[in-house]
Amino acid sequence: MNASSKLFAFAVAAALVGCGGKKAVADFNVIPLPNQITKIEGEGFTLTKSTKIVYPKNNPDVERIANFLSGYIMQSTGYRLDTTSESQGNSIVLMSQLSADNNEAYTIKVSPEGIVVNGATPAGTFYGVQTLRKAMPATADAKSIKFNNIEISDAPRFKYRGMHLDVSRHFFTADSVKRYIDLLAFHNMNRFHWHLTDDQGWRIEIKKYPELTAIGAHRDETVIGYNESNEFDGKRYGGYYTQEEITEVINYARERFITIIPEIDMPGHMLAALASYPHLGCTGEGYATATKWGVFDDVLCVGKDSVMQFVYDVLDEVTELFPSELIHIGGDECPKASWAKCPRCLAKMQELQLENDGEHTALEKLQSWFMHQVEKYLAGKGRKVIGWDEILEGGIGPDAIVMSWRGMDGGYAAVKQKHDAIMTPNSHLYFDYYQTKDTEGEPLAFNGFIPIEKVYNLNPIPDKLNQEEQKHIIGVQANLWSEYIPTFRHAEYMALPRMCALSEVQWCNHGKRDYFAFLKRLPRITEFFERDGINYSKHIFKIQMEITPNFTDDTDEVTLYSCGNNDNIRYTLDGSTPTLESELYTKPIKINMDCILTATQFDGDSAVKTVKETFNFNKATVKDISLQQQPSLQYKNKGAQMLVDGLHGGQLYSDGRWLGFKGNDIDAIVDLGTPTQISHAAINLNIDPANYIMNGVGLTVYASDDGMEFNEIASKAIPITAAGTLPHITTESIDFDPTTARFFRIVLKNAPLPAWHRAKGEQAFLFADEIILE
Ligand code: TNX
């Protein structure tokens, strides 16, 4: 080989492999996955520097998309393609002439002549271009990109595909918000829910009420960590958007086919407004922008006409700024204590003849009256309202859209009443919750757990709804509340890659989704985040462990898998770090005694991913168990077996290992198989009073030979969790004279929330994990 042909060979290799082993070949297995991809025989198309991007004449929307595409290709290849309205060969042609029922539908055709992207509207063309840009390698250090012949036909499942951002608890600049909007566009989302006001800060300039930002956009200091710490940083904190900035962000979003839905949260979550204009509250004095998180008793005084006027004035400016047909008016978490003591609110209730009808209290009806007034006012401007699911309490106007956040029940109730609903359940789509169980080393988060797999597997439209009801579920959205998210980089970390999973829930047809196939596609997508310096969580790239108790042979069976491939996973059982000499993982591992399983995946000689799990076996482990009272559906997981699977729940009550019993006792019968001597019984509990999770009030153990007739063998009372208790794990145990029996029954009594609790008298949760018998 002479020098020049060597050089040529090197160039070909570079084109195919690029640096970091990437081939400059397009791959349409992107996220969200197009609904239909058909491979076509033949040559394919090669994109080079001289390829042109063609848009229709006099179509500024598609021209803009052409310029976006040119920019995207620049990011991938380092060269910019010209855009033109003159049709020609060797081109990517963008059009919006597709006839389709869904106005966001698009097709892509690759043939040797070029690529054609055709949308039902420019929005459809835009999504086609998003698919096309993600099909290219994030960084193609190559002169050309090879496209195989292909036909794609695609359209979104939901018309409302949203992400929310709370800018009150922590403030993110207009520039950061634009970066957030870029992420939405990248994931084919079309609604941005901007949570602009809350107790901890008012963030939107309202010209008629300048104090809202002069005073209400600031708080004196901020609690450190969770509220229970009662420690404050002593630093004044604040920020807001001018109306000019807001308009700029709205336009930025509109160019990317994203509608911004502003939220002015009322009548609760209004402390920042009360601090600015004290007459807005029932007592008219003594308010300050909140320095802690949570729910506050001071809310808008709905008995005053001047308060209604304030609300209308604010909404006048909001609707002037935001073209969105939908306006979010909150309605969540509004305590009624101040209304119950306020002469004006009481007079209003009397005037309106609001009475408790057994289903709703008069105070709930007062809130619903208020929400109605606002809804009517906005209807007069041609706008519709969205409210959090509490707006169903007391009835709502016919056109109101319900955002279901306390699980999905609010959404089901709404569609049964023929309202449209948007699913944002805090069981699956609260991205302020932890995304890993291993919270050590994780930044502090809201004390909940929503791994990406859970997001992915959400089914927003359950079969139990009929066709008509199903149609009313118009969309899906994830929420990013920012109590524990002080910086935008941190917001990216919480959002990604869970947003990738959400985008498939929103976009892909039912039945099209496959979590393992999604995992295989994910690494190509995160390359874009790497390239653009976007902060995303990498937990998903660890090895995953699936552990299933096998009650026939009393073992735990462990399956290991990894995002991408399962090659060269090695493990140890003694807590030591696996080496290249350790046991190779080939089939599920069976565990029947105390051990620490550590698994590592090797790429060549280097260990790339490691995962660790501790197994604790006692006499009850992997033995048959039944529950006399049931955990609540949301915290049932795999049911009773979780209590004897040898795996201990972690710090997070929602980590999938704890069973949560609402109002119910924990009443478990363990069948040890043969008569066995026991003198110690214990149960691990997760305590988090802020989330209504207490410790129970008494523990009793019974024994039986036949599983029918039980004799009490020991019992003790437990003092109820004290005020100010921080989240923690504890064990309640009891020792007794050695007793031989086959069946043991362990009962932990539940009790309503105590007098010091903000929801005193309501049902408490018990969160239990392992039951221990020795
Ligand atoms: C509940 S979701 C809230 C927010 C909090 C969030 C924390 C909703 C309507 N209200 O005020 O920030 O929980 O996850």
XYZ file of C-alpha atoms and ligand atoms in Angstrom, residues 166 169 195 198 263 265 269 294 332-333 388 390 405 426 430 432-433 446 479 481-483, ligand 1:
36
model
C -41.529 25.174 39.165
C -39.199 27.466 45.000
C -45.413 27.270 37.467
C -46.107 29.987 44.837
C -49.863 28.790 36.120
C -51.620 29.030 41.651
C -49.926 28.718 47.630
C -45.084 22.741 52.289
C -54.242 22.542 44.945
C -53.529 22.218 48.639
C -55.041 20.405 39.960
C -58.576 19.184 44.036
C -51.466 14.631 40.416
C -47.003 11.642 41.621
C -42.816 13.552 39.735
C -38.383 15.867 41.855
C -38.372 12.409 43.497
C -38.151 15.035 47.639
C -43.710 17.782 36.946
C -40.998 20.864 41.561
C -37.923 22.724 42.643
C -37.822 22.749 46.455
C -47.224 18.779 45.822
S -48.402 18.800 42.985
C -47.459 20.041 45.323
C -46.344 20.976 45.160
C -45.063 20.415 45.712
C -44.931 18.962 45.320
C -43.642 18.308 45.706
C -49.130 19.944 43.661
C -50.301 20.377 42.958
N -48.678 20.443 44.821
O -46.671 22.208 45.758
O -44.001 21.155 45.216
O -45.991 18.244 45.893
O -43.464 17.097 45.050
